[in-house]
CSV table of C-alpha atoms in Angstrom, one decimal:
chain,number,residue,atom,x,y,z
N,3,MET,CA,9.9,155.3,99.9
N,4,ARG,CA,9.0,153.1,102.8
N,5,TYR,CA,7.3,151.0,100.6
N,6,LEU,CA,9.6,151.5,97.6
N,7,LEU,CA,11.5,150.6,100.4
N,8,MET,CA,9.6,146.9,102.7
N,9,GLY,CA,8.2,145.8,98.6
N,10,ALA,CA,11.8,145.4,97.2
N,11,GLY,CA,13.3,144.1,100.9
N,12,LEU,CA,10.6,141.8,100.3
N,13,VAL,CA,11.5,140.5,97.2
N,14,MET,CA,15.4,140.2,98.0
N,15,LEU,CA,14.5,138.5,101.7
N,16,ALA,CA,12.9,136.1,99.0
N,17,ALA,CA,15.0,135.4,96.6
N,18,VAL,CA,18.0,134.8,99.9
N,19,GLN,CA,15.2,132.4,102.1
N,20,SER,CA,15.8,130.3,98.8
N,21,SER,CA,19.0,130.2,97.7
N,22,ILE,CA,22.1,131.1,101.0
N,23,LEU,CA,19.6,130.3,103.1
N,24,PRO,CA,19.2,126.6,102.5
N,25,TYR,CA,23.1,127.1,103.2
N,26,PHE,CA,22.6,128.0,106.9
N,27,ARG,CA,20.0,124.9,107.3
N,28,LEU,CA,19.4,123.4,111.0
N,29,TYR,CA,18.0,120.2,110.5
N,30,SER,CA,16.2,120.8,107.9
N,31,GLY,CA,14.6,124.3,109.2
N,32,GLN,CA,15.8,127.2,108.0
N,33,PRO,CA,14.2,130.9,108.7
N,34,ASN,CA,11.1,132.0,107.0
N,35,LEU,CA,11.9,135.7,107.1
N,36,VAL,CA,9.6,136.9,105.5
N,37,MET,CA,7.5,135.3,107.6
N,38,LEU,CA,9.7,137.5,111.2
N,39,VAL,CA,9.4,140.3,108.8
N,40,VAL,CA,6.5,141.2,108.1
N,41,ALA,CA,5.1,139.9,111.7
N,42,ALA,CA,6.8,142.6,112.6
N,43,TRP,CA,6.3,145.0,110.3
N,44,ALA,CA,2.3,144.3,111.7
N,45,ILE,CA,3.6,144.9,114.9
N,46,ASP,CA,5.0,148.5,115.0
N,47,SER,CA,2.7,150.0,112.6
N,48,SER,CA,-1.0,148.5,111.2
N,49,TRP,CA,-2.7,145.5,111.0
N,50,GLU,CA,-3.7,146.4,106.5
N,51,GLU,CA,0.3,147.7,106.5
N,52,GLY,CA,0.9,144.1,107.7
N,53,ALA,CA,-2.1,141.9,105.7
N,54,PHE,CA,-0.4,143.8,102.7
N,55,TRP,CA,3.1,142.7,102.9
N,56,ALA,CA,2.3,139.3,103.8
N,57,PHE,CA,-0.1,139.6,100.4
N,58,TRP,CA,3.4,140.5,99.0
N,59,GLY,CA,5.8,138.1,100.2
N,60,GLY,CA,3.4,135.3,100.4
N,61,ILE,CA,3.9,136.0,96.7
N,62,CYS,CA,7.7,136.6,96.2
N,63,MET,CA,7.9,133.4,98.2
N,64,ASP,CA,5.3,131.1,95.7
N,65,LEU,CA,7.4,132.7,92.5
N,66,LEU,CA,10.5,131.3,93.7
N,67,SER,CA,8.9,127.7,94.6
N,68,VAL,CA,7.2,124.8,93.1
N,69,VAL,CA,3.8,125.0,94.9
N,70,PRO,CA,0.5,127.1,93.2
N,71,LEU,CA,0.8,131.1,93.8
N,72,GLY,CA,-0.5,132.3,97.3
N,73,THR,CA,-0.7,128.5,98.4
N,74,SER,CA,2.5,131.2,100.9
N,75,VAL,CA,-0.1,134.1,100.8
N,76,VAL,CA,-2.7,131.9,103.6
N,77,PRO,CA,-0.8,131.5,106.7
N,78,LEU,CA,1.3,134.4,106.3
N,79,LEU,CA,-1.8,136.4,106.3
N,80,VAL,CA,-3.6,133.7,109.1
N,81,ALA,CA,-0.6,135.0,111.7
N,82,THR,CA,0.2,138.5,111.0
N,83,PHE,CA,-4.1,138.5,111.9
N,84,ALA,CA,-3.5,136.5,114.9
N,85,ILE,CA,-0.6,138.2,116.0
N,86,ARG,CA,-1.7,142.1,115.1
N,87,LEU,CA,-5.0,140.6,117.1
N,88,ALA,CA,-2.4,139.1,120.6
N,89,VAL,CA,-0.4,142.1,120.5
N,90,THR,CA,-4.3,144.7,120.5
N,91,GLN,CA,-4.7,143.2,123.5
N,92,THR,CA,-2.0,143.0,125.6
N,93,GLU,CA,-0.7,146.2,127.1
N,94,GLY,CA,3.4,146.9,126.8
N,95,LEU,CA,5.4,145.1,124.0
N,96,THR,CA,7.6,143.6,125.9
N,97,LEU,CA,11.0,141.2,124.7
N,98,LEU,CA,8.7,138.3,126.1
N,99,ILE,CA,5.6,139.6,125.0
N,100,TYR,CA,7.1,140.0,121.2
N,101,LEU,CA,8.0,136.5,121.6
N,102,VAL,CA,5.7,134.1,122.6
N,103,VAL,CA,3.4,136.2,120.5
N,104,VAL,CA,5.8,135.4,117.6
N,105,LEU,CA,5.8,131.8,117.7
N,106,ALA,CA,2.8,131.0,118.2
N,107,GLY,CA,2.3,132.9,114.7
N,108,ILE,CA,5.2,130.4,113.3
N,109,ILE,CA,2.9,127.7,114.6
N,110,ILE,CA,-0.3,128.9,113.2
N,111,ALA,CA,1.7,129.6,110.3
N,112,GLN,CA,2.7,126.3,109.8
N,113,ILE,CA,-0.4,124.6,111.1
N,114,VAL,CA,-1.8,126.0,108.0
N,115,LEU,CA,0.2,126.1,105.8
N,116,PHE,CA,0.9,122.1,106.2
N,117,VAL,CA,-3.2,122.9,105.6
N,118,VAL,CA,-3.4,124.5,103.0
N,119,LEU,CA,-0.9,122.4,100.8
N,120,GLY,CA,-3.4,119.1,101.7
N,121,LEU,CA,-6.2,120.5,100.5
N,122,GLU,CA,-3.8,121.2,97.2
N,123,GLY,CA,-3.2,117.6,97.6
N,124,TYR,CA,0.3,117.4,98.3
N,125,PHE,CA,0.6,114.1,100.8
N,126,ILE,CA,2.8,115.2,103.7
N,127,GLU,CA,4.0,112.9,106.5
N,128,PRO,CA,3.3,114.9,109.7
N,129,VAL,CA,5.6,113.1,111.8
N,130,PRO,CA,9.2,113.5,110.0
N,131,VAL,CA,7.9,116.8,109.1
N,132,ILE,CA,7.8,118.1,112.6
N,133,ARG,CA,10.5,115.9,113.5
N,134,TYR,CA,13.1,117.0,110.7
N,135,PHE,CA,11.2,120.8,109.4
N,136,ALA,CA,8.8,122.5,111.7
N,137,ILE,CA,10.6,122.5,115.0
N,138,PRO,CA,14.1,122.7,114.6
N,139,SER,CA,12.9,126.1,112.3
N,140,VAL,CA,10.5,127.3,114.7
N,141,ILE,CA,13.3,127.7,116.8
N,142,TYR,CA,15.6,128.4,114.6
N,143,GLN,CA,13.3,131.7,113.8
N,144,MET,CA,13.3,132.2,117.6
N,145,LEU,CA,16.6,133.0,117.7
N,146,VAL,CA,16.1,136.0,115.1
N,147,ALA,CA,13.0,136.7,116.1
N,148,ALA,CA,14.1,139.3,118.1
N,149,PRO,CA,17.3,141.1,115.7
N,150,VAL,CA,14.3,140.5,113.0
N,151,TYR,CA,12.0,142.8,115.0
N,152,VAL,CA,14.5,145.7,116.2
N,153,VAL,CA,15.9,146.1,112.0
N,154,VAL,CA,12.7,146.9,111.2
N,155,ARG,CA,11.4,148.9,113.9
N,156,TRP,CA,14.2,150.8,113.2
N,157,LEU,CA,13.8,151.2,109.2
N,158,GLY,CA,9.6,151.6,110.4
N,159,ARG,CA,10.4,154.6,112.7
N,160,THR,CA,13.5,155.8,110.0
N,161,PHE,CA,11.3,155.5,107.1
N,162,PRO,CA,7.4,157.0,108.1
N,163,ALA,CA,4.6,156.4,106.8
N,164,ARG,CA,2.3,159.6,105.6
N,165,ARG,CA,-0.4,161.4,106.8
N,166,VAL,CA,-3.5,161.7,104.6
N,167,LEU,CA,-4.7,165.1,105.4
O,19,MET,CA,-21.4,152.3,105.9
O,20,ARG,CA,-19.0,151.9,103.6
O,21,ARG,CA,-15.8,153.0,105.6
O,22,ARG,CA,-16.5,151.7,108.3
O,23,TRP,CA,-16.8,148.2,106.8
O,24,ALA,CA,-13.3,148.3,105.1
O,25,SER,CA,-12.0,149.6,108.0
O,26,ASN,CA,-13.1,146.1,109.9
O,27,PRO,CA,-10.1,144.5,110.1
O,28,LEU,CA,-11.6,140.9,109.6
O,29,PHE,CA,-13.4,141.8,106.7
O,30,TYR,CA,-10.6,143.1,105.4
O,31,PHE,CA,-8.9,139.7,106.8
O,32,PHE,CA,-11.5,137.8,105.4
O,33,MET,CA,-10.7,140.3,102.1
O,34,CYS,CA,-7.5,138.6,101.9
O,35,LEU,CA,-7.8,135.4,102.4
O,36,SER,CA,-10.6,135.4,100.0
O,37,ALA,CA,-7.8,137.1,97.8
O,38,ALA,CA,-5.2,134.3,98.1
O,39,LEU,CA,-7.1,131.2,98.0
O,40,LEU,CA,-9.0,133.0,94.8
O,41,ILE,CA,-5.3,133.1,93.4
O,42,VAL,CA,-4.6,129.6,94.4
O,43,VAL,CA,-7.5,128.2,92.8
O,44,LEU,CA,-6.2,129.9,90.1
O,45,SER,CA,-2.8,129.0,90.1
O,46,ALA,CA,-3.7,126.1,90.6
O,47,ALA,CA,-6.1,125.7,87.2
O,48,GLY,CA,-3.2,127.2,85.4
O,49,VAL,CA,-4.8,130.7,85.2
O,50,LEU,CA,-1.9,132.0,86.2
O,51,ALA,CA,0.7,130.8,85.0
O,52,PRO,CA,1.8,133.6,81.3
O,53,VAL,CA,1.5,135.9,85.0
O,54,GLN,CA,3.7,133.5,86.9
O,55,ASN,CA,5.8,132.9,84.2
O,56,LEU,CA,6.4,137.0,83.5
O,57,LEU,CA,6.8,138.2,87.2
O,58,SER,CA,9.4,134.5,87.5
O,59,ILE,CA,12.2,136.4,85.1
O,60,PRO,CA,12.8,138.6,88.0
O,61,LEU,CA,13.4,136.8,90.6
O,62,ASN,CA,15.0,134.2,89.0
O,63,ALA,CA,17.4,135.8,88.4
O,64,ILE,CA,18.3,137.8,91.2
O,65,THR,CA,18.5,134.6,93.1
O,66,GLY,CA,20.1,132.5,91.2
O,67,PHE,CA,23.0,135.3,91.2
O,68,LEU,CA,22.5,134.8,94.9
O,69,ASN,CA,22.9,131.1,94.1
O,70,ARG,CA,25.7,131.6,92.7
O,71,THR,CA,27.7,133.4,94.9
O,72,ALA,CA,26.6,131.3,97.9
O,73,ILE,CA,27.6,127.9,96.2
O,74,THR,CA,31.0,129.4,95.4
O,75,VAL,CA,31.0,130.8,99.6
O,76,ASN,CA,30.1,128.0,100.3
O,77,ASN,CA,32.5,126.4,97.9
O,78,ALA,CA,35.9,128.5,99.5
O,79,GLY,CA,34.2,127.6,103.3
O,80,ASN,CA,34.1,123.3,101.7
O,81,GLU,CA,38.1,123.9,100.4
O,82,LEU,CA,39.0,125.4,103.9
O,83,TYR,CA,38.0,122.6,106.0
O,84,ASP,CA,38.9,120.2,103.5
O,85,VAL,CA,42.3,121.9,104.4
O,86,ALA,CA,41.9,121.4,108.3
O,87,SER,CA,40.4,117.9,107.7
O,88,LEU,CA,43.4,116.5,105.3
O,89,ARG,CA,45.9,118.1,107.5
O,90,ALA,CA,43.9,116.2,110.7
O,91,ARG,CA,43.7,113.3,108.2
O,92,ASN,CA,47.9,113.8,107.6
O,93,LEU,CA,49.0,114.0,111.0
O,94,GLU,CA,45.9,110.6,111.6
O,95,LEU,CA,47.9,108.3,108.8
O,96,GLU,CA,51.7,109.7,109.9
O,97,ALA,CA,51.0,108.8,113.6
O,98,GLN,CA,49.8,105.0,111.5
O,99,LEU,CA,53.0,105.6,109.5
O,100,ALA,CA,54.9,105.5,112.8
O,101,ARG,CA,52.9,102.6,114.6
O,102,ILE,CA,53.5,100.5,111.6
O,103,THR,CA,57.6,101.1,111.1
O,104,GLY,CA,57.0,100.2,114.5
O,105,GLU,CA,56.0,97.2,114.5
O,106,VAL,CA,57.7,96.5,110.7
O,107,ILE,CA,60.6,97.3,113.1
O,108,GLN,CA,59.0,94.9,115.4
O,109,LEU,CA,58.4,92.0,112.4
O,110,ARG,CA,61.7,92.0,111.5
O,111,GLU,CA,63.1,91.4,114.6
O,112,VAL,CA,61.7,88.4,115.1
O,113,ALA,CA,62.1,86.4,111.8
O,114,SER,CA,65.5,87.3,112.1
O,115,ASP,CA,65.3,85.9,115.8
O,116,TYR,CA,63.5,83.0,114.4
O,117,GLN,CA,65.7,83.0,111.5
O,118,ARG,CA,68.3,82.8,113.6
O,119,LEU,CA,66.8,79.9,116.3
O,120,ALA,CA,65.6,78.3,113.0
O,121,GLN,CA,69.5,78.3,111.5
O,122,LEU,CA,70.6,76.7,115.4
O,123,LEU,CA,67.9,73.8,115.4
O,124,ASN,CA,69.1,73.3,112.3
O,125,TYR,CA,72.9,72.6,114.1
O,126,THR,CA,71.6,71.0,116.9
O,127,SER,CA,68.8,68.1,115.2
O,128,ALA,CA,72.1,67.4,112.9
O,129,ASN,CA,74.6,67.1,116.2
O,130,GLN,CA,72.0,64.9,118.0
O,131,ASP,CA,74.9,62.6,119.6
O,132,ARG,CA,75.2,66.1,121.7
O,133,GLN,CA,72.7,67.7,123.9
O,134,PHE,CA,72.5,71.4,123.8
O,135,ILE,CA,70.5,74.6,125.6
O,136,THR,CA,69.4,77.6,123.5
O,137,ALA,CA,70.4,80.5,126.1
O,138,ASP,CA,70.7,84.3,124.4
O,139,VAL,CA,73.8,86.3,125.1
O,140,VAL,CA,72.5,88.6,127.7
O,141,GLY,CA,76.0,91.3,128.3
O,142,VAL,CA,79.0,91.7,127.2
O,143,GLU,CA,82.4,91.9,129.6
O,144,GLN,CA,85.0,93.2,128.5
O,145,GLN,CA,88.3,95.2,129.6
O,146,GLY,CA,90.9,95.4,127.3
O,147,LEU,CA,91.5,93.1,124.9
O,148,LEU,CA,89.9,90.4,127.1
O,149,ARG,CA,86.1,90.1,126.4
O,150,ALA,CA,82.7,87.7,127.7
O,151,ILE,CA,79.8,87.4,127.3
O,152,ILE,CA,76.9,86.7,130.1
O,153,ILE,CA,74.4,84.6,128.5
O,154,ASN,CA,70.7,84.5,130.9
O,155,LYS,CA,71.5,80.5,131.4
O,156,GLY,CA,73.1,78.7,134.9
O,157,THR,CA,73.6,75.8,136.6
O,158,ARG,CA,69.6,76.0,137.2
O,159,ASP,CA,69.5,75.4,133.3
O,160,GLY,CA,72.5,72.4,134.0
O,161,VAL,CA,75.1,74.8,133.4
O,162,ARG,CA,78.5,73.7,134.5
O,163,VAL,CA,82.0,75.4,134.2
O,164,GLY,CA,83.4,74.4,131.3
O,165,MET,CA,80.9,73.3,129.0
O,166,PRO,CA,81.6,74.2,125.4
O,167,VAL,CA,79.9,77.1,124.1
O,168,GLU,CA,79.0,77.1,119.9
O,169,THR,CA,76.3,78.1,117.2
O,170,GLU,CA,76.1,77.1,113.6
O,171,LEU,CA,78.9,78.2,112.3
O,172,GLY,CA,80.9,77.5,115.6
O,173,LEU,CA,82.7,77.4,118.5
O,174,VAL,CA,82.0,80.3,120.2
O,175,GLY,CA,84.6,79.4,123.9
O,176,ARG,CA,83.1,78.2,127.4
O,177,ILE,CA,81.8,78.4,130.3
O,178,TYR,CA,83.9,79.8,133.4
O,179,ASP,CA,81.7,80.9,136.0
O,180,VAL,CA,78.3,80.1,136.3
O,181,THR,CA,76.1,81.1,138.6
O,182,ALA,CA,72.3,80.3,139.5
O,183,ASN,CA,70.5,82.2,135.9
O,184,ALA,CA,73.8,83.5,134.3
O,185,SER,CA,76.5,82.2,133.2
O,186,ARG,CA,79.8,84.0,132.1
O,187,VAL,CA,81.6,82.4,128.4
O,188,GLN,CA,84.9,82.6,127.9
O,189,LEU,CA,85.8,84.0,123.7
O,190,ILE,CA,87.8,81.8,121.7
O,191,THR,CA,88.7,85.0,120.6
O,192,ASP,CA,89.9,86.2,124.0
O,193,GLN,CA,93.3,86.0,124.4
O,194,ASN,CA,94.0,83.9,126.7
O,195,SER,CA,92.1,81.4,125.6
O,196,PHE,CA,93.8,78.3,123.6
O,197,VAL,CA,91.8,75.4,121.8
O,198,SER,CA,93.4,72.2,120.6
O,199,GLY,CA,92.8,72.4,117.3
O,200,ARG,CA,92.9,70.4,114.1
O,201,LEU,CA,93.0,71.0,110.8
O,202,GLN,CA,90.9,68.9,108.3
O,203,THR,CA,92.3,68.3,105.1
O,204,SER,CA,96.1,67.9,106.1
O,205,ARG,CA,95.0,66.1,109.8
O,206,ALA,CA,97.7,68.9,111.4
O,207,GLU,CA,96.9,69.1,115.1
O,208,GLY,CA,98.1,73.0,116.6
O,209,SER,CA,96.1,74.8,118.9
O,210,VAL,CA,94.5,77.8,118.7
O,211,ARG,CA,95.2,81.3,120.8
O,212,GLY,CA,92.4,84.2,120.9
O,213,ARG,CA,94.1,87.3,119.7
O,214,GLY,CA,91.3,89.5,121.4
O,215,LEU,CA,90.0,90.9,118.6
O,216,LEU,CA,86.5,91.6,117.7
O,217,THR,CA,86.8,90.5,114.4
O,218,GLY,CA,87.0,86.8,114.9
O,219,SER,CA,90.5,86.8,113.9
O,220,LEU,CA,92.9,83.2,115.6
O,221,LEU,CA,96.6,82.2,115.8
O,222,MET,CA,96.8,79.1,115.2
O,223,GLN,CA,99.3,77.7,116.7
O,224,ASN,CA,102.2,74.6,117.1
O,225,ILE,CA,101.6,72.9,113.6
O,226,GLY,CA,104.3,71.2,112.1
O,227,VAL,CA,106.6,72.0,109.9
O,228,ASP,CA,105.6,69.1,107.8
O,229,SER,CA,102.1,68.8,108.0
O,230,GLN,CA,100.5,70.8,104.6
O,231,ILE,CA,98.6,73.7,105.1
O,232,ILE,CA,96.1,75.1,102.6
O,233,ILE,CA,94.0,78.2,102.9
O,234,GLY,CA,90.2,78.3,103.0
O,235,ASP,CA,90.6,74.7,104.9
O,236,LEU,CA,88.8,74.5,107.4
O,237,VAL,CA,90.0,74.2,111.5
O,238,VAL,CA,88.3,72.4,113.6
O,239,THR,CA,88.5,71.4,117.5
O,240,SER,CA,91.1,68.2,117.8
O,241,GLY,CA,89.7,66.9,121.9
O,242,LEU,CA,93.3,67.0,122.6
O,243,GLY,CA,92.9,68.2,126.8
O,244,GLY,CA,90.1,66.8,127.1
O,245,ASN,CA,88.1,70.4,127.2
O,246,PHE,CA,86.4,70.8,123.9
O,247,PRO,CA,84.4,68.3,121.8
O,248,PRO,CA,86.2,67.1,118.8
O,249,ASP,CA,85.5,68.0,115.6
O,250,VAL,CA,83.6,71.6,116.1
O,251,VAL,CA,84.7,73.6,113.2
O,252,ILE,CA,86.7,76.7,115.0
O,253,GLY,CA,87.3,78.8,111.7
O,254,GLN,CA,88.8,78.7,107.9
O,255,VAL,CA,92.5,79.8,107.4
O,256,THR,CA,93.2,82.8,106.1
O,257,SER,CA,97.2,82.9,105.4
O,258,ALA,CA,99.7,81.0,106.7
O,259,ARG,CA,103.5,80.9,108.0
O,260,SER,CA,106.5,79.6,107.4
O,261,LEU,CA,109.6,80.2,108.6
O,262,GLU,CA,112.5,78.3,107.6
O,263,PHE,CA,114.4,78.7,111.2
O,264,GLU,CA,111.4,77.7,113.2
O,265,LEU,CA,110.6,74.3,114.3
O,266,SER,CA,107.0,75.2,113.7
O,267,GLN,CA,104.3,76.9,111.4
O,268,GLU,CA,101.5,79.3,112.5
O,269,ALA,CA,98.2,79.8,110.5
O,270,GLN,CA,95.9,82.3,110.3
O,271,VAL,CA,92.2,81.6,111.7
O,272,THR,CA,89.3,83.0,110.5
O,273,SER,CA,86.3,82.4,112.7
O,274,PHE,CA,82.7,82.0,110.7
O,275,ILE,CA,81.2,83.7,114.0
O,276,ASN,CA,80.5,87.5,114.4
O,277,PHE,CA,81.5,87.8,117.4
O,278,ALA,CA,80.1,91.8,118.4
O,279,THR,CA,76.6,90.7,117.3
O,280,LEU,CA,75.8,87.5,119.1
O,281,GLU,CA,72.5,86.8,120.3
O,282,TYR,CA,72.6,83.5,121.4
O,283,VAL,CA,74.3,80.9,121.4
O,284,LEU,CA,74.0,76.1,122.8
O,285,VAL,CA,75.4,75.5,125.4
O,286,VAL,CA,76.8,71.6,125.4
O,287,THR,CA,75.7,70.3,128.3
O,288,ASN,CA,76.0,66.5,128.0
O,289,PHE,CA,80.0,67.2,127.3
O,290,GLN,CA,81.9,66.6,130.3
O,291,PRO,CA,85.8,68.5,130.2
O,292,ALA,CA,88.3,66.3,131.0
O,293,ASP,CA,90.9,67.6,134.0
O,294,ILE,CA,94.1,66.4,133.1
O,295,SER,CA,96.0,68.3,135.0
O,296,ILE,CA,96.9,66.4,137.3
O,297,PHE,CA,99.5,64.4,135.1
O,298,ASP,CA,101.5,67.7,134.6
O,299,ASP,CA,102.1,68.1,138.1
O,300,PRO,CA,105.5,66.7,138.5
O,301,ALA,CA,104.7,65.9,142.5
O,302,GLY,CA,101.7,63.4,141.6
O,303,ASP,CA,104.4,61.4,139.6
O,304,PRO,CA,104.6,58.0,141.4
């Protein structure tokens, strides 16, 4: 149930992200809900689960965009790994630590995404992209990061992972 | 040993990353296009549904916003209309004033022998049938008692009280006003008396019984008595009455001036009324 819920949830989030959220843009920025859910899941469960859902979420996002499949998977994987690594190094997760870690993860994901897109041959002008897309997106994501974590955590507790003996 | 490698997060990360990069390369090369197309079908269906819903909601929101903005625009336009209506009224007033002043100017230009000053009517005094107007020119402007007051339509009255910057004008419609008049065609003399009516209705009395009174004939000042200059239009004969047992005739005369709406008048400043009262005084006889 846990995996079915998360898998279907990520599909829906990717669909919402490419259909509804563009109407709620802040300048040109919009929140990456898949990224926030995957990051929250990675914090609340295990790195392996986080990596799996990063993979799945990234594929869903790429299927709904014009970029090659896997383009969004790379930044999601890197960000999830970095977030998980940072959380395991800290003792006790407070809201502030969570927000700082997620902020760092979002920035890393943005940078990696630009690098991957650049390697794929997409020309990106850094200044307008940072000004009109990256910064508003980061602000937007920070605003919704805490509520997303609360929901993901509740789902994680409600549908715990099965123990394999 | 193999288990340890697999449970190592770094190993797992690089495995996933390598797989992702491989997918990117294969996708960029077009190898995964059939798989992508197949997987996209359900996702595109969901996205299409959500997109249509979002567009509907967004359009509804925009319509609500449009209604609000149209309401605001309507208020703005109503305010603008009120302002422009006010301006139009002002401009009409200016045009009307201009027209009246132009007519006065034409009149003064046609009467070069007389000197005029234009005055605004600033007040009306009315007590019963007595009616006078107050104009905004007085002794400082050269106005003196007895000066005739006219418009381009004819005689208005005579100055009877002057202050430094205002004057009272006795109208020819006043019941105490008597003006020596003359019928333009028959040249018959008479005395034009006011009837105290704002309609400009006057009565010409003491017209000789032998004189012919033509309806529609103009009545002008005769200059007799020295109170008014000659040949200023007083009005037009509208009816006449001749009684066999009386020694004179009467004519109903109507001024062309609407005394109820007078705004500008002309004061004839180079006319000095002649004081002939001394000849009426028996004590003055030698």
